[in-house]
Short mmCIF file of C-alpha atoms and ligand atoms in Angstrom, two decimals:
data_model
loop_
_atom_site.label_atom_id
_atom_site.label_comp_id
_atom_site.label_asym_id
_atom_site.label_seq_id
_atom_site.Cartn_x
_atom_site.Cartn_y
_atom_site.Cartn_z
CA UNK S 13 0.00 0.00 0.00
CA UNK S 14 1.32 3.47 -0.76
CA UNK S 15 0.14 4.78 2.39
CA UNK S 16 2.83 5.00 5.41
CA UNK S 17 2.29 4.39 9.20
CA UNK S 18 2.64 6.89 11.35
CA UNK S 19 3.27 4.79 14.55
CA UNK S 20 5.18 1.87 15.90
CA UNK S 21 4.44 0.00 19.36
CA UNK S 22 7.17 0.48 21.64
CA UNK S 23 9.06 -2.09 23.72
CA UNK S 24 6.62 -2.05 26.60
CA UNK S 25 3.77 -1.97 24.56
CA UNK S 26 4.89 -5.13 22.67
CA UNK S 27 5.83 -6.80 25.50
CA UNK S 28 2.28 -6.26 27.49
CA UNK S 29 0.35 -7.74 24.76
CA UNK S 30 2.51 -10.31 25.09
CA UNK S 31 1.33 -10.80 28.70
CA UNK S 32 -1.70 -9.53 28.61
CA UNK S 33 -3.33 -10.63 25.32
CA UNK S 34 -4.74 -7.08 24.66
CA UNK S 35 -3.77 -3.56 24.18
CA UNK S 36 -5.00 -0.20 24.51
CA UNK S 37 -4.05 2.81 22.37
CA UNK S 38 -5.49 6.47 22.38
CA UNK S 39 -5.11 7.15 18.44
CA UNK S 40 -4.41 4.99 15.23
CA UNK S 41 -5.99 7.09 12.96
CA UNK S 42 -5.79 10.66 12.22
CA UNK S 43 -9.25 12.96 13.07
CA UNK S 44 -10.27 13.53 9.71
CA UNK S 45 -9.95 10.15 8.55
CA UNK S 46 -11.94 8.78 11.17
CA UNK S 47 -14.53 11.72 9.73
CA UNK S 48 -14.67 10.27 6.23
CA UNK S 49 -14.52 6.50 7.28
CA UNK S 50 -17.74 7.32 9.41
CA UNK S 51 -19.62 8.78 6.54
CA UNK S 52 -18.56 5.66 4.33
CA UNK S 53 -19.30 3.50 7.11
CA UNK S 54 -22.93 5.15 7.60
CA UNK S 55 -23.74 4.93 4.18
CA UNK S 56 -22.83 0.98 3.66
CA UNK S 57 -25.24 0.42 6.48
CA UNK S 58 -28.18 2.64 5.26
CA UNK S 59 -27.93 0.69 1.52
CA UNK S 60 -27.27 -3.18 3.59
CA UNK S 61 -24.46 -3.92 1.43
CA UNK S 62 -23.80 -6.99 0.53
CA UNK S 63 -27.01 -8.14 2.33
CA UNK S 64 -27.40 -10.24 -0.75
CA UNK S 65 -24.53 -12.08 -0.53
CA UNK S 66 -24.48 -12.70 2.77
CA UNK S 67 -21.87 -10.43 3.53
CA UNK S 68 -24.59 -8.05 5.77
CA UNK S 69 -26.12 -9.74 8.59
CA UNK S 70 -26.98 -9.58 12.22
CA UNK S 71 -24.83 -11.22 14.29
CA UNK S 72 -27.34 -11.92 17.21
CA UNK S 73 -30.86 -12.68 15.40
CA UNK S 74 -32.00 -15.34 13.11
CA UNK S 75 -31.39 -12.39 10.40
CA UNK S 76 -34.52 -13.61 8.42
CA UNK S 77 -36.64 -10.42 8.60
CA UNK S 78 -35.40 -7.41 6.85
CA UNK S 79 -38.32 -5.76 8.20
CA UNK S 80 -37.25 -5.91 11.83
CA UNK S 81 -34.93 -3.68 13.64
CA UNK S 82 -31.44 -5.29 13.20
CA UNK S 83 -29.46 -5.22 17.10
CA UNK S 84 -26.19 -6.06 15.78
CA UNK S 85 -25.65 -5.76 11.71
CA UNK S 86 -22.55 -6.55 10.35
CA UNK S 87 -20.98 -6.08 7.51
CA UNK S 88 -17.76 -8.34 6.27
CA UNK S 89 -14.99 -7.16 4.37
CA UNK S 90 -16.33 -3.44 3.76
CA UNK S 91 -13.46 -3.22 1.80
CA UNK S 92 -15.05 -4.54 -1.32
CA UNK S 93 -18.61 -2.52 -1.33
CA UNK S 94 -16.31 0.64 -0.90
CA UNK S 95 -12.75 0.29 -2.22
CA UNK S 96 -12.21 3.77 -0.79
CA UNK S 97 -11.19 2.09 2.24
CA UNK S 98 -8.13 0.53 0.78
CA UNK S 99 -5.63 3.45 1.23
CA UNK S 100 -6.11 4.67 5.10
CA UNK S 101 -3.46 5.59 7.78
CA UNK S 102 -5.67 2.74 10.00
CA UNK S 103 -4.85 0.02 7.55
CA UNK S 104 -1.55 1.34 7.07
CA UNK S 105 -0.59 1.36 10.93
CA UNK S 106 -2.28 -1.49 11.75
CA UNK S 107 -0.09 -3.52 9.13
CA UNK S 108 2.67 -2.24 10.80
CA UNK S 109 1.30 -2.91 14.18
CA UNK S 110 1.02 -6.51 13.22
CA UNK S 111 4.20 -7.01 11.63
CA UNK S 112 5.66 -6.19 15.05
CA UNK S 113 3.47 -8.58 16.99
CA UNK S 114 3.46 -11.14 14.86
CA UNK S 115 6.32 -11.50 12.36
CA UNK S 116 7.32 -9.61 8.84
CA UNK S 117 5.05 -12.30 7.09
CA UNK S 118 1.49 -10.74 8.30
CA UNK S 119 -0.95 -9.66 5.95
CA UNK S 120 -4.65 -8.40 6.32
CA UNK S 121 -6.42 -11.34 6.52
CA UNK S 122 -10.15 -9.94 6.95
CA UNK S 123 -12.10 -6.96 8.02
CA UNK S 124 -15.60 -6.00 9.23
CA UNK S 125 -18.08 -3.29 10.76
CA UNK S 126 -20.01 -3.78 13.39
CA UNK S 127 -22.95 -1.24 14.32
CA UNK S 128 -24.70 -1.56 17.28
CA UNK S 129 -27.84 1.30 16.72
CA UNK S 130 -28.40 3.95 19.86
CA UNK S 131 -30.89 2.07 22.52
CA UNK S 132 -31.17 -0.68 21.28
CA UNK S 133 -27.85 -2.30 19.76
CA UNK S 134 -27.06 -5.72 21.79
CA UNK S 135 -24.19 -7.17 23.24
CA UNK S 136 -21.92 -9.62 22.08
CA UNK S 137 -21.26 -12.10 23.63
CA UNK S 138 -17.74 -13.20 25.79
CA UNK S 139 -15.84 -15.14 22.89
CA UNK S 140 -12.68 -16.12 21.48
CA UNK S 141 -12.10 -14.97 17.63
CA UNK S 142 -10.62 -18.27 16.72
CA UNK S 143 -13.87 -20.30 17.60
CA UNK S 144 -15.48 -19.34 14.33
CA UNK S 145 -12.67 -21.01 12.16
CA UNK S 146 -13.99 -23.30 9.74
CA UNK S 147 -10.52 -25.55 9.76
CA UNK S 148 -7.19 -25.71 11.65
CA UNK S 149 -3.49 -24.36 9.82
CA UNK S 150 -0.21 -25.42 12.23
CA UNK S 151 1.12 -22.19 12.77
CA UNK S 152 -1.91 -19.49 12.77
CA UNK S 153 -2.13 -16.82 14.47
CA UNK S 154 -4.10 -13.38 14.27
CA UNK S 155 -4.43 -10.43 15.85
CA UNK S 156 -7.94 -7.88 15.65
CA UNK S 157 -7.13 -4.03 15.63
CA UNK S 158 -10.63 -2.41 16.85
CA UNK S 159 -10.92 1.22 16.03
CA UNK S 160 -14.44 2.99 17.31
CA UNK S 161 -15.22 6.03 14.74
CA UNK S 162 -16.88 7.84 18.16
CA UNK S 163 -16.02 7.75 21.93
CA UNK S 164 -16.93 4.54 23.34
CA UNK S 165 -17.19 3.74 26.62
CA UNK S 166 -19.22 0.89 28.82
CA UNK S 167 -22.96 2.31 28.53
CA UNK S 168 -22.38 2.56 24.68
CA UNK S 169 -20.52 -1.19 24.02
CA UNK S 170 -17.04 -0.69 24.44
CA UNK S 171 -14.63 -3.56 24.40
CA UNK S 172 -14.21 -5.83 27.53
CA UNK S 173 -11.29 -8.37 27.65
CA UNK S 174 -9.90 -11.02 30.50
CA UNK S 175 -6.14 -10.36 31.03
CA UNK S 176 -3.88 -13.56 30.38
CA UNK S 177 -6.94 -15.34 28.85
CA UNK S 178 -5.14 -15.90 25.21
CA UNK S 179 -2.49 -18.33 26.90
CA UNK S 180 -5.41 -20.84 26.85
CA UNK S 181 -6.54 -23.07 24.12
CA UNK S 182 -10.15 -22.38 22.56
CA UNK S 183 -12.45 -22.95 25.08
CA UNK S 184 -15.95 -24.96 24.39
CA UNK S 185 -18.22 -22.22 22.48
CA UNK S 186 -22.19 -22.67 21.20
CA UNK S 187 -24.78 -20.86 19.64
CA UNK S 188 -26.52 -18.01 21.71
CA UNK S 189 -29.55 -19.98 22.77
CA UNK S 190 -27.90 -22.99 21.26
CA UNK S 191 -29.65 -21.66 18.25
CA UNK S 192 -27.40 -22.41 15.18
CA UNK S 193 -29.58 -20.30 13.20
CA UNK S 194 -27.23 -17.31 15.05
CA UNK S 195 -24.22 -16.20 13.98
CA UNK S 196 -22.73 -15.14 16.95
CA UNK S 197 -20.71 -17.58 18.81
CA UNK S 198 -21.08 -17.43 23.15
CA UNK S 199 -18.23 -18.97 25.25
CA UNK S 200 -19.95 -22.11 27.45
CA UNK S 201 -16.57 -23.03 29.49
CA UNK S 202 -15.74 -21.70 32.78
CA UNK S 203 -14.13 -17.90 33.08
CA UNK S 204 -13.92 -15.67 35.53
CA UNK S 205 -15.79 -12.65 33.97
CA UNK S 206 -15.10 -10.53 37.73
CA UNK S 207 -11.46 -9.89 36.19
CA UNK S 208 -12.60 -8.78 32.95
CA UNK S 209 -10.90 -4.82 31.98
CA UNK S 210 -12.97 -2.43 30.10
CA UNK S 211 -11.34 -0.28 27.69
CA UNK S 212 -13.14 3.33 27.25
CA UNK S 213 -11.55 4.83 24.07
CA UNK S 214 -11.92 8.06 22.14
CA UNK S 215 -12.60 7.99 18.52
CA UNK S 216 -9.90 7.03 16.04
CA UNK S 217 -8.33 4.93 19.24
CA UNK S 218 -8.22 1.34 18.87
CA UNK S 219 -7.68 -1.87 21.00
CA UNK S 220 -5.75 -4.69 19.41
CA UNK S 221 -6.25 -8.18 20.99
CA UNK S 222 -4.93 -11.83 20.33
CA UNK S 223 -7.02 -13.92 18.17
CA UNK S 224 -7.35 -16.73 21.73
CA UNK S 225 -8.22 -13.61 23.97
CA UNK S 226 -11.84 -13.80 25.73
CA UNK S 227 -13.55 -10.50 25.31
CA UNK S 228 -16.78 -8.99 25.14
CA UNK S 229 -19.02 -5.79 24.24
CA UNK S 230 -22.27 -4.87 26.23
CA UNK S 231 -24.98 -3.07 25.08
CA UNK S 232 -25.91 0.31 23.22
CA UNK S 233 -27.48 1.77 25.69
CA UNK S 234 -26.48 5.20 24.71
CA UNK S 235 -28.04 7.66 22.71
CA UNK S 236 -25.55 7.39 19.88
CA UNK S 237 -24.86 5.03 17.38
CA UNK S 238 -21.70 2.61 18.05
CA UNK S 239 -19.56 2.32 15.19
CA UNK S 240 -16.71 -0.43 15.13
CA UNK S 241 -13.94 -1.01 12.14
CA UNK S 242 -12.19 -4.20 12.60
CA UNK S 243 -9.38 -5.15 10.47
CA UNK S 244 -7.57 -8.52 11.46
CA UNK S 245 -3.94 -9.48 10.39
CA UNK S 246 -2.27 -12.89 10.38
CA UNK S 247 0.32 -15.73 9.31
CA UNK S 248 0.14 -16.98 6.26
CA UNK S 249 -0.85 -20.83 7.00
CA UNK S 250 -2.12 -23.60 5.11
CA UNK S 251 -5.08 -25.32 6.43
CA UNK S 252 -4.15 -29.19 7.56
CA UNK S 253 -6.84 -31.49 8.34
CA UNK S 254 -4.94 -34.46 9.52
CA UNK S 255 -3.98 -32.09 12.66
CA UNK S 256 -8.37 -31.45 14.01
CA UNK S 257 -11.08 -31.44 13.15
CA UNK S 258 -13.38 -28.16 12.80
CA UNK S 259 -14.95 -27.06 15.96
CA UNK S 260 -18.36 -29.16 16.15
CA UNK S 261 -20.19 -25.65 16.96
CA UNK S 262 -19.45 -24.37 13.91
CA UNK S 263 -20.04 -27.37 12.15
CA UNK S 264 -24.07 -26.92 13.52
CA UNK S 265 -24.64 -23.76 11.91
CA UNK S 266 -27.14 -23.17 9.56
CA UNK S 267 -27.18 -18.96 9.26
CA UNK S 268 -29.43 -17.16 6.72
CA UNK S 269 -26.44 -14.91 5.66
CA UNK S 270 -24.72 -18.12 4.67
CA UNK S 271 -27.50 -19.46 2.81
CA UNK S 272 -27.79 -16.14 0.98
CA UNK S 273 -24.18 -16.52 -0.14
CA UNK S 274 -24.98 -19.69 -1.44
CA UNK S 275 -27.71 -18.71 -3.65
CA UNK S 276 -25.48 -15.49 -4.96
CA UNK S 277 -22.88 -17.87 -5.80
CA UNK S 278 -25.48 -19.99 -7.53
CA UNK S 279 -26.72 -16.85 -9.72
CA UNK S 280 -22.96 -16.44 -10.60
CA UNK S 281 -21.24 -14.75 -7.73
CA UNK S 282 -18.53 -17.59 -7.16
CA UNK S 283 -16.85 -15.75 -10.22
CA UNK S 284 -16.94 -12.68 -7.97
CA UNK S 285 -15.54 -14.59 -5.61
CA UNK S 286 -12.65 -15.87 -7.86
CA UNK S 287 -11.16 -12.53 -8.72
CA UNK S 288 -11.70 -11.48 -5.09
CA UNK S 289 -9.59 -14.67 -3.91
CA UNK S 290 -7.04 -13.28 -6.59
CA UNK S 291 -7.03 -9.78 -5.93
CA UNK S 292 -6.52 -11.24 -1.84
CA UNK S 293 -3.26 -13.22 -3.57
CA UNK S 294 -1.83 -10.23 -4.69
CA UNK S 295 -2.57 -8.14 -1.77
CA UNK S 296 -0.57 -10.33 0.07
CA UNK S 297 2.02 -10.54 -1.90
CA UNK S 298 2.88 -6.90 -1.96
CA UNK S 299 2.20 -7.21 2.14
CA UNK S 300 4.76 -9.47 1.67
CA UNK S 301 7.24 -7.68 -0.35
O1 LIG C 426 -17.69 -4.84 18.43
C1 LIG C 426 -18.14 -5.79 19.05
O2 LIG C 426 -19.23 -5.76 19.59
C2 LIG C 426 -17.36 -7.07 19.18
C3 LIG C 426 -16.09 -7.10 18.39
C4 LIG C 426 -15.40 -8.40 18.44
O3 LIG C 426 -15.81 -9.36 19.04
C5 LIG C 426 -14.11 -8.53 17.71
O4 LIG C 426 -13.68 -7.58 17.04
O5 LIG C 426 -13.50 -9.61 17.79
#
């Protein structure tokens, strides 16, 4: 990418994610950036894009009605319903964020928005990122950089984590409501959620946490809309079977988003898919370079 970072993480810094799984930092991305990105961000939202390929979705609802007020909506790589967000100092530092923490060889490996509307937008459940992948690669690893494009604190959803947590291995997770109709994923293992740290931020801050880290968000209960950008970066790894077997929650689910994408992909959309896979390849390659 052509744009350059304009931070690095410093010893300390490096070395307390290391302990604690998650970090906290007061500004990744420059005022008026974080301006623009929330205009894009609002307008993706108000057009649902990529409802109808299962890209737009909410998280927390069987996400069957598009007539009913969505808690959680998501929207997955909003990189490719607005390519504007390509060049931005976020994505630039965060790249270099996560070529500190987790070798030269990281790349952007996936990105989404998460909106949770004023009053009403619902919490997400205590999790651990790498309970929603689909197959296991010796050698992953991933880190989330979560930038709110407003203040955020704990009446409007900020981000909750449990320090240490990331040293353990996935922990048994199910379907809110064992309902595999749901997205979401909710951790059903033993934690103790009294030690959990709240992290207040103002806008254009971020957190960063470990892909294994157990975190949280509560509810919108603020008058304001809560706007999240996510961008995650990891290892380039090759998926290996012989090693596990998916996770057996994930292997339950049977989401209306992903039965959308199915049907796009019927009506032609896995050649959309193909040149997105390609234009990933290449991406990563000049990551790489
Ligand atoms: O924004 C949220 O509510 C949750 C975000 C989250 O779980 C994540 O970025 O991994």
């Amino acid at each position: 990418m052509k744009t350059k970072p304009t931070l690095a993480l410093s010893d300390e810094q490096t070395q307390r994610f290391k302990e604690q799984g998650y970090l906290q930092l007061e500004n990744i991305s420059p005022p008026e950036e974080v301006e623009f990105l929330k205009s894009v961000y609002d307008r993706l939202f108000a057009e649902k894009a990529g409802r109808r390929q299962g890209a737009y979705f909410d998280a927390v609802s069987i996400d069957e009605d598009d007539n009913k007020p969505h808690t959680s909506p998501q929207i997955l790589d909003p990189v490719l319903f607005a390519p504007e967000l390509k060049e931005t100092v976020f994505r630039a530092n965060g790249l270099a964020i996560a070529k500190q923490l987790l070798g030269s060889k990281a790349y952007g490996s996936f990105e989404h928005a998460i909106l949770k509307p004023p009053g009403i937008g619902a919490p997400t459940p205590w999790h651990q990122d790498e309970a929603f992948r689909l197959d296991y690669a010796p050698g992953y690893d991933e880190i989330s950089i979560w930038m709110p494009l407003q203040p955020v604190d704990t009446t409007s959803g900020c981000m909750e984590f449990l320090p240490g947590s990331h040293r353990q291995p996935v922990l048994r997770h199910a379907s809110p409501g064992n309902d595999p109709r749901i997205h979401a994923l909710a951790c059903v293992d033993d934690f103790d959620q009294t030690k959990a740290v709240a992290c207040p931020l103002p806008a254009g801050g971020c957190t960063i946490h470990h892909t294994r880290t157990l975190h949280h968000t509560g509810p919108n209960i603020s008058p304001n809309p809560r706007r999240a950008y996510i961008l995650a970066f990891a290892l380039p790894v090759k998926p290996d079977y012989k090693f596990a077997r998916p996770f057996p929650w994930n292997l339950e689910k049977q989401t209306a988003s992903e039965q959308r994408k199915r049907d796009w992909r019927k009506r032609g959309g896995f050649a959309v898919e193909f040149v997105r896979k390609i234009q990933k390849k290449v991406t990563k390659l000049t990551h790489d370079a």
